[in-house]
PDB file of N, CA and C in Angstrom:
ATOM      1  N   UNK Z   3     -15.843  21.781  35.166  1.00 83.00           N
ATOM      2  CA  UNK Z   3     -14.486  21.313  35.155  1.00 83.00           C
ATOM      3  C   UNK Z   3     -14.356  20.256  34.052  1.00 83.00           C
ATOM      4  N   UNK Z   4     -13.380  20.023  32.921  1.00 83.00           N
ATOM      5  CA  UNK Z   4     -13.273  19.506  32.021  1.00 83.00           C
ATOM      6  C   UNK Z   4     -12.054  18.183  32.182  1.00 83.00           C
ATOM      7  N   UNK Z   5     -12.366  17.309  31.571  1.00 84.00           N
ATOM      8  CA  UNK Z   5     -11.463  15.679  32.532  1.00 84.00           C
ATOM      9  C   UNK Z   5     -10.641  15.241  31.430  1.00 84.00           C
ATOM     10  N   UNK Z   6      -9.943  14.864  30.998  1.00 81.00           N
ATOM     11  CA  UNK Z   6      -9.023  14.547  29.961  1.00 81.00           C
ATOM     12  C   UNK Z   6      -8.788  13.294  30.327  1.00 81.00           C
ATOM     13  N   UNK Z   7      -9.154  12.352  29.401  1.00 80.00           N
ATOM     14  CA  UNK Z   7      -8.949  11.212  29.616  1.00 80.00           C
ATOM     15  C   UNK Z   7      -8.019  10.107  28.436  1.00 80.00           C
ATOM     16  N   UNK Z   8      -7.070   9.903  28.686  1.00 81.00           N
ATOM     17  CA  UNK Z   8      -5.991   9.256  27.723  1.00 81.00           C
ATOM     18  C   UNK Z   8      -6.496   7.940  27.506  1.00 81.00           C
ATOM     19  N   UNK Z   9      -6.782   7.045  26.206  1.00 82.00           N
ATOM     20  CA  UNK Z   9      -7.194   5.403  26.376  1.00 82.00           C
ATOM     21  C   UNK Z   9      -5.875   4.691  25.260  1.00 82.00           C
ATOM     22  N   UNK Z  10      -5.678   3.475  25.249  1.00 82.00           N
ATOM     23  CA  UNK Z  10      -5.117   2.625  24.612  1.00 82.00           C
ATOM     24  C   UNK Z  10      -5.874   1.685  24.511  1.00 82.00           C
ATOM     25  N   UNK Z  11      -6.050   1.484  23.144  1.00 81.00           N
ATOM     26  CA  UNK Z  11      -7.197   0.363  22.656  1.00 81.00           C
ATOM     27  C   UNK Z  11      -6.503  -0.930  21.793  1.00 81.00           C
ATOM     28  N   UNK Z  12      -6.798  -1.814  21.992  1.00 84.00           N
ATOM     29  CA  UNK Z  12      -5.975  -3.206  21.675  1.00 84.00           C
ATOM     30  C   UNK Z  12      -6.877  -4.285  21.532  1.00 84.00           C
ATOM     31  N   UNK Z  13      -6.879  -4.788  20.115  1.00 85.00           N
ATOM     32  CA  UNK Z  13      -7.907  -5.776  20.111  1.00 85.00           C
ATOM     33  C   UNK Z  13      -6.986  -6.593  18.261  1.00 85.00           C
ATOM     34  N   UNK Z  14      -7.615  -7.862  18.373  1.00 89.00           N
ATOM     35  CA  UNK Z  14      -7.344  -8.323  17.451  1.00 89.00           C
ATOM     36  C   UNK Z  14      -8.231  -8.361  15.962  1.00 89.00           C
ATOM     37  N   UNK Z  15      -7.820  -8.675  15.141  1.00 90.00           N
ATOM     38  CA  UNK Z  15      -8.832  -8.410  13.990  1.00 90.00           C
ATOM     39  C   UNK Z  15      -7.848  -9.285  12.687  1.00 90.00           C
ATOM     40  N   UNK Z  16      -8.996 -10.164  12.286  1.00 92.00           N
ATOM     41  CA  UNK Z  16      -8.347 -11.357  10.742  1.00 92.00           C
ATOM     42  C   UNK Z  16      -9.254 -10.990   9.718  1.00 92.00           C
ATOM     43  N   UNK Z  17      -9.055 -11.274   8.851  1.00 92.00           N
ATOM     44  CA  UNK Z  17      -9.285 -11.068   7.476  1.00 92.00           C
ATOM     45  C   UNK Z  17      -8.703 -12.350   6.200  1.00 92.00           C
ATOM     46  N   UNK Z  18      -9.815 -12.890   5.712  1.00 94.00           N
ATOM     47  CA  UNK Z  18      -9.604 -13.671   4.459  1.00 94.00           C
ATOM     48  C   UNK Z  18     -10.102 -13.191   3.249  1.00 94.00           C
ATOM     49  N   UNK Z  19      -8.990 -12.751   2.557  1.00 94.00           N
ATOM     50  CA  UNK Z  19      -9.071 -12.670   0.937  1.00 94.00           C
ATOM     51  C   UNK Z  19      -9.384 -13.822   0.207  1.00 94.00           C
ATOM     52  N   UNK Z  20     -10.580 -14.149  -0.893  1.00 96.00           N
ATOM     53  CA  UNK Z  20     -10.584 -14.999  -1.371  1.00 96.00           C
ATOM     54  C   UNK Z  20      -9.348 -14.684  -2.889  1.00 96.00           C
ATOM     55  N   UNK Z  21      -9.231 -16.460  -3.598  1.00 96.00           N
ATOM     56  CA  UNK Z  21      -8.545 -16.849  -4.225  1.00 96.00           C
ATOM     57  C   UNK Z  21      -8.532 -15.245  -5.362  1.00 96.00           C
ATOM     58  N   UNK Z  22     -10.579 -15.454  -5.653  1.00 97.00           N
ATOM     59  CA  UNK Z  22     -10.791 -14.518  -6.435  1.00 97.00           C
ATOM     60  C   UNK Z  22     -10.444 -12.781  -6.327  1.00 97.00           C
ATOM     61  N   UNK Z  23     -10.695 -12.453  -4.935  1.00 95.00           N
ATOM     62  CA  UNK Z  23     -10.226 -11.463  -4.646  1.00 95.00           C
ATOM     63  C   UNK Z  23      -8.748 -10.920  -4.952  1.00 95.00           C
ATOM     64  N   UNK Z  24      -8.192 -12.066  -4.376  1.00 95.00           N
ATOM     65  CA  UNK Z  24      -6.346 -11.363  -4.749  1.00 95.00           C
ATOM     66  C   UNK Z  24      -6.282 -11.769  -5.801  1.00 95.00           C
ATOM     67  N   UNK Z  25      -6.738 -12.421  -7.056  1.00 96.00           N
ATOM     68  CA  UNK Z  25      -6.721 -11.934  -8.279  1.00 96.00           C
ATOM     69  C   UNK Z  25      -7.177 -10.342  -9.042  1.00 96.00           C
ATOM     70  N   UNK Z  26      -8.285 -10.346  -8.247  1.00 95.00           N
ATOM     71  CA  UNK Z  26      -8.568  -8.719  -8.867  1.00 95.00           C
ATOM     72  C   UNK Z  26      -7.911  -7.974  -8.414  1.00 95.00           C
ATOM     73  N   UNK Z  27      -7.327  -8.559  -6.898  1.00 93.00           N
ATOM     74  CA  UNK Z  27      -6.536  -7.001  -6.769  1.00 93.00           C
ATOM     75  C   UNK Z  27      -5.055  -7.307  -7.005  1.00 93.00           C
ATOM     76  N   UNK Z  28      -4.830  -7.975  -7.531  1.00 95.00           N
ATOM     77  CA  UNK Z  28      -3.351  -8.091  -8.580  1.00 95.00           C
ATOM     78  C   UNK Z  28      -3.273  -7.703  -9.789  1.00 95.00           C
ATOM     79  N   UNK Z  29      -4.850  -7.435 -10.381  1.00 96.00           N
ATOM     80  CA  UNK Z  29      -5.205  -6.755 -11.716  1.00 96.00           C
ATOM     81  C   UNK Z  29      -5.503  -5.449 -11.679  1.00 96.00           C
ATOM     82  N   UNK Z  30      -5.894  -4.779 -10.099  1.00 95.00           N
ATOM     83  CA  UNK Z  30      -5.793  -3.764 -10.002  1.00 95.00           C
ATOM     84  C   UNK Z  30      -4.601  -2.944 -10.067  1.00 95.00           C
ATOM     85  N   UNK Z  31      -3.469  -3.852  -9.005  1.00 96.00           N
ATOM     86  CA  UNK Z  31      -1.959  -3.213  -9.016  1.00 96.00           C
ATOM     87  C   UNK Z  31      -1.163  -2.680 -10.325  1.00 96.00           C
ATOM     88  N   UNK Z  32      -1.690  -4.429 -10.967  1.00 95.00           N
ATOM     89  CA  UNK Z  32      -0.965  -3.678 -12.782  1.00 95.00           C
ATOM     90  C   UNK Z  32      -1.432  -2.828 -13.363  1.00 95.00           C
ATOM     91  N   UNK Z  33      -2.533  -2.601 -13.322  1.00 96.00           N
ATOM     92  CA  UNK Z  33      -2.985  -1.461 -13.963  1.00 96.00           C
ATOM     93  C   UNK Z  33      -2.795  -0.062 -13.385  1.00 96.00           C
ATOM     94  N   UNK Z  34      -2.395  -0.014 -11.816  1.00 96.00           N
ATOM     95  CA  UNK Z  34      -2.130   1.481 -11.393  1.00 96.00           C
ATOM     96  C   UNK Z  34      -0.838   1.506 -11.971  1.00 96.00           C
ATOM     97  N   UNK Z  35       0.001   0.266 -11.689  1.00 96.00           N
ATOM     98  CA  UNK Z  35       1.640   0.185 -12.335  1.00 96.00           C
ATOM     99  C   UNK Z  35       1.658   0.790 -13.189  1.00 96.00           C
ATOM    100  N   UNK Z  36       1.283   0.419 -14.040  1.00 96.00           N
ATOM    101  CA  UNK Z  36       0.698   1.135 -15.788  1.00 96.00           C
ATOM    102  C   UNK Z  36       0.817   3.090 -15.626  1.00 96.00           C
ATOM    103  N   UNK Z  37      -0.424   3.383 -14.808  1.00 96.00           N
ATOM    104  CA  UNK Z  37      -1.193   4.276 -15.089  1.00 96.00           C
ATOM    105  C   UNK Z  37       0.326   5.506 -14.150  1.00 96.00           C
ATOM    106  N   UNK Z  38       1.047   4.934 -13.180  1.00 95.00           N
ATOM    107  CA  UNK Z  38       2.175   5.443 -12.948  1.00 95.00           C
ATOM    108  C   UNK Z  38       3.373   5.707 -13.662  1.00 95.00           C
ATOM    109  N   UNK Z  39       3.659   4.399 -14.369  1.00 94.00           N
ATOM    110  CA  UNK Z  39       4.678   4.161 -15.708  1.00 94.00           C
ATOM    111  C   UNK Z  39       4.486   5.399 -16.945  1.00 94.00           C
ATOM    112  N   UNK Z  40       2.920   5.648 -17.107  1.00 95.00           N
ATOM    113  CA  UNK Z  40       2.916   6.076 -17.898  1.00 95.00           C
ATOM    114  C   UNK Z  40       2.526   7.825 -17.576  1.00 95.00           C
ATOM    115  N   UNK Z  41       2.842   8.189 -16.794  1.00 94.00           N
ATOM    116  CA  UNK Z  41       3.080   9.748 -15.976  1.00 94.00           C
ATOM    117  C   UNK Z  41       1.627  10.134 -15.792  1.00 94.00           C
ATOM    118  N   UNK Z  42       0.683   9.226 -15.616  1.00 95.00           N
ATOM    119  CA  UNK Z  42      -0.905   9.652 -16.015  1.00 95.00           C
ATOM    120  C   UNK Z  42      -0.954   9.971 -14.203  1.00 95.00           C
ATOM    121  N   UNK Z  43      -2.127  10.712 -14.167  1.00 95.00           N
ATOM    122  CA  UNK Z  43      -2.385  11.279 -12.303  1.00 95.00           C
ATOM    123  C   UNK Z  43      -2.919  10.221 -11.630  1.00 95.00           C
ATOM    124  N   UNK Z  44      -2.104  10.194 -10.530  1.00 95.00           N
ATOM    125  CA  UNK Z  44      -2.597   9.338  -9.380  1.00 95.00           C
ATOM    126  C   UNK Z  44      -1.958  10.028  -7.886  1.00 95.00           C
ATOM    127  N   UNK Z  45      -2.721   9.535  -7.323  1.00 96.00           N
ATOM    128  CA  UNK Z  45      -2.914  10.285  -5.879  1.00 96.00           C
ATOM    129  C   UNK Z  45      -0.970   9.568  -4.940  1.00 96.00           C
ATOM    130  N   UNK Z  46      -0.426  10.120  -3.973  1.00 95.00           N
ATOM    131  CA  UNK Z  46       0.310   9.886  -3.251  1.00 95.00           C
ATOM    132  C   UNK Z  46       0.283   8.155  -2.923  1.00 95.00           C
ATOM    133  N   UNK Z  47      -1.174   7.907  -2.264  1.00 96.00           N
ATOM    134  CA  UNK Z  47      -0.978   6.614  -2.131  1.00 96.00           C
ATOM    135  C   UNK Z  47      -1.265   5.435  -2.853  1.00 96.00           C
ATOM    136  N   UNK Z  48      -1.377   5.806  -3.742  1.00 96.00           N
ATOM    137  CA  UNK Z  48      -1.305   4.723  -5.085  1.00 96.00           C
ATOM    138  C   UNK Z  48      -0.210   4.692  -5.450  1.00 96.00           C
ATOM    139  N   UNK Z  49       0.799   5.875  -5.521  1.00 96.00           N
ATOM    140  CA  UNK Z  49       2.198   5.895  -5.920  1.00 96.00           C
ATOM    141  C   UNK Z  49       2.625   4.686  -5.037  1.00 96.00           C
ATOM    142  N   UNK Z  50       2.521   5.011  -3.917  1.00 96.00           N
ATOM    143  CA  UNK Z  50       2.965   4.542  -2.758  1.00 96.00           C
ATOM    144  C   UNK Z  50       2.883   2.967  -2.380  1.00 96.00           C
ATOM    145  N   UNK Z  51       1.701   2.316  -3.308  1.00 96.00           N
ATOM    146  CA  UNK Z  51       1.275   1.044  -3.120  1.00 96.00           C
ATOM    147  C   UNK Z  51       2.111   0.581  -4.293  1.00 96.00           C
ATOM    148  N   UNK Z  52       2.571   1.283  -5.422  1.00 96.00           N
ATOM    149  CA  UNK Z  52       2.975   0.369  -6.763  1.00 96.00           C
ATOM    150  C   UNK Z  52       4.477   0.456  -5.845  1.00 96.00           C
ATOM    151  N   UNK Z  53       5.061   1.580  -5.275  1.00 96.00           N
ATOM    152  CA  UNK Z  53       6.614   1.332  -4.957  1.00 96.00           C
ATOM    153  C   UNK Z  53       6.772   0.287  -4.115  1.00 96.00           C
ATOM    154  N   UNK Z  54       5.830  -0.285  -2.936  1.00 97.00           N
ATOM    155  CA  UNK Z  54       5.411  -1.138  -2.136  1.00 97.00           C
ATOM    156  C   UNK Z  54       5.624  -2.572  -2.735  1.00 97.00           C
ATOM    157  N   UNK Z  55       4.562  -2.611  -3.996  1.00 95.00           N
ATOM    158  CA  UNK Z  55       4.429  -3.414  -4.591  1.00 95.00           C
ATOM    159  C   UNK Z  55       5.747  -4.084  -5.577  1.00 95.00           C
ATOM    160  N   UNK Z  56       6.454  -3.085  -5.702  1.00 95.00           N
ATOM    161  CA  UNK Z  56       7.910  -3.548  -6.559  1.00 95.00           C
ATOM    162  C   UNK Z  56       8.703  -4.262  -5.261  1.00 95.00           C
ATOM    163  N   UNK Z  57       9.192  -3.303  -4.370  1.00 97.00           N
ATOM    164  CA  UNK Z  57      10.251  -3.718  -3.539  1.00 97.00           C
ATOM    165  C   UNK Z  57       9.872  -4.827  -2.393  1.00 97.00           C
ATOM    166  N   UNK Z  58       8.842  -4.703  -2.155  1.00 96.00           N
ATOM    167  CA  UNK Z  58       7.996  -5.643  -0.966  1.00 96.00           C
ATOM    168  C   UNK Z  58       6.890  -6.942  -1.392  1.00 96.00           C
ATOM    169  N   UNK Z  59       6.322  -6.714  -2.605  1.00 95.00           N
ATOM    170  CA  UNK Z  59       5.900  -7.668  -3.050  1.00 95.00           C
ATOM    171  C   UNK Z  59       3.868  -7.166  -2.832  1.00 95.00           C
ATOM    172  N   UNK Z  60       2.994  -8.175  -3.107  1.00 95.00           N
ATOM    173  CA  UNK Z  60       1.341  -8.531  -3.645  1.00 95.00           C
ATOM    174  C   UNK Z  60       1.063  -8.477  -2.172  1.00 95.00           C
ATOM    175  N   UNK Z  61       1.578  -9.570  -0.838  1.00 94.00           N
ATOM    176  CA  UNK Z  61       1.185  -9.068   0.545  1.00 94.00           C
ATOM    177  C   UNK Z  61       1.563  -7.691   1.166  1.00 94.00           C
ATOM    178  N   UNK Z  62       2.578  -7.403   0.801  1.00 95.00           N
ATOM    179  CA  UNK Z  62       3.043  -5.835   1.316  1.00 95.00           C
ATOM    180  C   UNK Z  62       2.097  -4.735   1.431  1.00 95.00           C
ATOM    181  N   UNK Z  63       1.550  -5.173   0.129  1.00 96.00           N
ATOM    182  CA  UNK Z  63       0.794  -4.057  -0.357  1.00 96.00           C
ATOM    183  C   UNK Z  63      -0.805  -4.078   0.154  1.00 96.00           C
ATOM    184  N   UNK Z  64      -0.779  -5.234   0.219  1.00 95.00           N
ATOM    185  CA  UNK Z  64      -2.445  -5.663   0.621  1.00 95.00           C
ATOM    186  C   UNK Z  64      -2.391  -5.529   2.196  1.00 95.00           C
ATOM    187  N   UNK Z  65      -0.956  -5.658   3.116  1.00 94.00           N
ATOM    188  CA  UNK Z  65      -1.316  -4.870   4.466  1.00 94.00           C
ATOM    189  C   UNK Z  65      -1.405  -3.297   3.951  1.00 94.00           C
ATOM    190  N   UNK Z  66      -0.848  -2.416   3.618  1.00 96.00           N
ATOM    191  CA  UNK Z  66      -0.567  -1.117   3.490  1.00 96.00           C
ATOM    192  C   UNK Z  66      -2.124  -0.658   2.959  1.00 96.00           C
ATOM    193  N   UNK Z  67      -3.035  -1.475   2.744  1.00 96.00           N
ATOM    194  CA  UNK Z  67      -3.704  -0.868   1.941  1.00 96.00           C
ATOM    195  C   UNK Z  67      -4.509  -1.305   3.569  1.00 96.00           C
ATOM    196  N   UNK Z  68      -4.785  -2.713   3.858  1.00 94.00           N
ATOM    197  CA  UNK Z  68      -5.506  -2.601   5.136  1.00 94.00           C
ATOM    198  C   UNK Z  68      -5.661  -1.797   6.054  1.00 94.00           C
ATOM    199  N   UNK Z  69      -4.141  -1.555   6.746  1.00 93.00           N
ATOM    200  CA  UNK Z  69      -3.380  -0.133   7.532  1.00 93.00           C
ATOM    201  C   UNK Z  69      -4.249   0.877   7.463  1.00 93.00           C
ATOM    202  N   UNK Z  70      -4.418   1.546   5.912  1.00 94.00           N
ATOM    203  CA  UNK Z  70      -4.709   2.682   6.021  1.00 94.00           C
ATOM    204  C   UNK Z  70      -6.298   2.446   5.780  1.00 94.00           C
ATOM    205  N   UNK Z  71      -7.402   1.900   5.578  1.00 93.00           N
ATOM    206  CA  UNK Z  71      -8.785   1.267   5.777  1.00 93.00           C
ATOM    207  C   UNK Z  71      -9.091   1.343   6.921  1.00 93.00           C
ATOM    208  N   UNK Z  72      -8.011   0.503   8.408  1.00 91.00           N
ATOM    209  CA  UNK Z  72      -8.290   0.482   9.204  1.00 91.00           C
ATOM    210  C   UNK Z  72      -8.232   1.817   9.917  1.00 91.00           C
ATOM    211  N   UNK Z  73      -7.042   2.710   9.714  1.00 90.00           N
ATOM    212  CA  UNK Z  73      -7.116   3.987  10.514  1.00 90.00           C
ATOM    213  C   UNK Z  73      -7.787   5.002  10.219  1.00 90.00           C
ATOM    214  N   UNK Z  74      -8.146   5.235   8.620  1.00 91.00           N
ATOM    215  CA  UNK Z  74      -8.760   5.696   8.162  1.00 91.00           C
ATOM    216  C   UNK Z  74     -10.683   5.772   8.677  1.00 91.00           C
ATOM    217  N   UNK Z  75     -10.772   4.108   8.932  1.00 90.00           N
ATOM    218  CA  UNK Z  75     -12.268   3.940   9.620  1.00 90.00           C
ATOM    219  C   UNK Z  75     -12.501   4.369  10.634  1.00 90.00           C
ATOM    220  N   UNK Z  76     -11.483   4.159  11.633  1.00 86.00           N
ATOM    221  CA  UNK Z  76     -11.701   4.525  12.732  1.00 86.00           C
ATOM    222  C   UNK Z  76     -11.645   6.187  13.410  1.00 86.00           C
ATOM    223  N   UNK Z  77     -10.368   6.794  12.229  1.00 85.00           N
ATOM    224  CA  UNK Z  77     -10.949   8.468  12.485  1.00 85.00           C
ATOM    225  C   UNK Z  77     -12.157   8.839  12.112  1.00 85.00           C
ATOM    226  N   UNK Z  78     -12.512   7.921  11.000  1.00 86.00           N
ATOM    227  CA  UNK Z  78     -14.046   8.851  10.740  1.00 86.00           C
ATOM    228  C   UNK Z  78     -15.309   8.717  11.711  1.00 86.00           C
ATOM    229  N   UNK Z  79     -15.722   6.784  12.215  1.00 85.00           N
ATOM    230  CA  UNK Z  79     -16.308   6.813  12.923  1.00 85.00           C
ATOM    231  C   UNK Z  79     -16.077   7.504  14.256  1.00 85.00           C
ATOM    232  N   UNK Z  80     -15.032   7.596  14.729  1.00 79.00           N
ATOM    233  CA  UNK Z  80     -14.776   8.205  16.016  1.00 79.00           C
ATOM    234  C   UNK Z  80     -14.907   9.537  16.380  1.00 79.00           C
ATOM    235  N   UNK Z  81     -14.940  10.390  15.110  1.00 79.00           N
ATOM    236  CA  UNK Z  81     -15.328  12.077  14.450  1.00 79.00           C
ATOM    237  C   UNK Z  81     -16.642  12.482  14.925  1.00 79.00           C
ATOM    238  N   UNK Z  82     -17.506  11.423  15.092  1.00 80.00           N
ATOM    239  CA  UNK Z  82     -18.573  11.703  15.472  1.00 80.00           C
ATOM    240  C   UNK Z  82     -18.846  12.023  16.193  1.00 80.00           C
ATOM    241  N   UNK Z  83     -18.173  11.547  17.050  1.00 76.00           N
ATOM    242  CA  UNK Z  83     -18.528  12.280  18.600  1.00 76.00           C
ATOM    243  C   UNK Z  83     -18.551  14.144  19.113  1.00 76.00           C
ATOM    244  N   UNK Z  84     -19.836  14.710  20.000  1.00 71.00           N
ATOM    245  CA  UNK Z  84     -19.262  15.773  19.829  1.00 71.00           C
ATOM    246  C   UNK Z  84     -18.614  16.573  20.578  1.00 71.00           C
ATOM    247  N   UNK Z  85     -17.490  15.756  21.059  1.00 74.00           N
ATOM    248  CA  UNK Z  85     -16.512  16.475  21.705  1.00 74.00           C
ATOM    249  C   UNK Z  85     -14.951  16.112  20.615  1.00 74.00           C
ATOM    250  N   UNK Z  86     -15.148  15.598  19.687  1.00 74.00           N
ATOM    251  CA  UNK Z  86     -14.090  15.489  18.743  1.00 74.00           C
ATOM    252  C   UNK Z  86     -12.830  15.387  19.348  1.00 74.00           C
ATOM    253  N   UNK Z  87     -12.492  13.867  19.519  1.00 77.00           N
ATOM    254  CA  UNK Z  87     -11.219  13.152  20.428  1.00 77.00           C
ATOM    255  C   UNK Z  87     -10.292  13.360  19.019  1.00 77.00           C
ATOM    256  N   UNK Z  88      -8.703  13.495  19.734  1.00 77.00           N
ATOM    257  CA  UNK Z  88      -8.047  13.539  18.978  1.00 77.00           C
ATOM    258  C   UNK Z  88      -7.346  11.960  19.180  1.00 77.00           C
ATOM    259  N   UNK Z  89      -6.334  11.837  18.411  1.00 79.00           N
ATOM    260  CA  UNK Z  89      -5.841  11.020  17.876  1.00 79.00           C
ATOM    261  C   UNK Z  89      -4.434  10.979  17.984  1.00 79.00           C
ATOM    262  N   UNK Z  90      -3.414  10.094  18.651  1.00 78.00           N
ATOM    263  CA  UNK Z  90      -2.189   9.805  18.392  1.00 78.00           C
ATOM    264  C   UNK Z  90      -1.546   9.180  17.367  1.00 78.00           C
ATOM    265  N   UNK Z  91      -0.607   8.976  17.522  1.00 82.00           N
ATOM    266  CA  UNK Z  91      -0.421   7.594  16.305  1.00 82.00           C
ATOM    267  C   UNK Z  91      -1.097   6.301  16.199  1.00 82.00           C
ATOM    268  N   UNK Z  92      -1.150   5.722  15.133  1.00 84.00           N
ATOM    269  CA  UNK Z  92      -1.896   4.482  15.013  1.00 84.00           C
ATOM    270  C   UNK Z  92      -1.125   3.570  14.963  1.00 84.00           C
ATOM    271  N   UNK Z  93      -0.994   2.111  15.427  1.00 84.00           N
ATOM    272  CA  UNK Z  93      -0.257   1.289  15.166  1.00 84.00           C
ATOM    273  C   UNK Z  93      -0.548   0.279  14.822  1.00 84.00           C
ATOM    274  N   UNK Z  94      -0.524  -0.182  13.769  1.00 87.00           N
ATOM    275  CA  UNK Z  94      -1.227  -1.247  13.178  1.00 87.00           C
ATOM    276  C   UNK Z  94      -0.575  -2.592  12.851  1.00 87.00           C
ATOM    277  N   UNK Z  95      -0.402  -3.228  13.335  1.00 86.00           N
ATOM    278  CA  UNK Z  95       1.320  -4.292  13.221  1.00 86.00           C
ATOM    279  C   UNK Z  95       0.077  -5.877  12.724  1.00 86.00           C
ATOM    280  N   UNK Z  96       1.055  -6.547  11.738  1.00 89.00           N
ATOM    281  CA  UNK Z  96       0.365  -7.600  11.145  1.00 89.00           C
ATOM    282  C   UNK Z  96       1.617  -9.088  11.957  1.00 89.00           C
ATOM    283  N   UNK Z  97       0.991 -10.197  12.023  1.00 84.00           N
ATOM    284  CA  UNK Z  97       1.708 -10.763  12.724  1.00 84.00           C
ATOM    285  C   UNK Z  97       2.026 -11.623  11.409  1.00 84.00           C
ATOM    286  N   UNK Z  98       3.306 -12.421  11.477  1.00 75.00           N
ATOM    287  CA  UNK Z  98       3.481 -13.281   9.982  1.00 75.00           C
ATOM    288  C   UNK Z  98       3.044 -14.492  10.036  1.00 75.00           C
TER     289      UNK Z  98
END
């Protein structure tokens, strides 16, 4: 007999960027800016981080990029298993 079991998982999690860090990755942004501006190939979510990055701003983008790190980690480690759990939506909410 096979048991289906539904969970909701809730936990907190912080993160500090150093000074140096959000410099490189403000040198990263301009340069995808660039590499978009200039019709060269880039994937959906790089598009997605420079439009981020215009209308929302340098933090916008640095959650959006967390967001998808974090859900991204957790389907893969969780893949492992071998009964292969599926997955609902993720909700990833940053507090201000």
């Amino acid at each position: 007999m096979a048991i289906t079991k539904r969970m909701r998982v809730s936990f907190s999690l912080g993160a500090v960027l150093s000074t140096e860090e959000v410099e490189h990755f403000k040198k990263s942004l301009c340069d995808l800016s660039r590499k978009v501006l200039n019709g060269e190939k880039t994937t959906g979510f790089e598009r997605k981080m420079v439009e981020v990055g215009v209308t929302d701003g340098l933090e916008a983008v640095v959650e959006l990029v967390f967001k998808k790190g974090i859900v991204d980690g957790l389907k893969e480690d969780l893949s492992h298993y071998a009964d292969k759990p599926s997955f609902g939506d993720f909700r990833v909410e940053f507090k201000q």
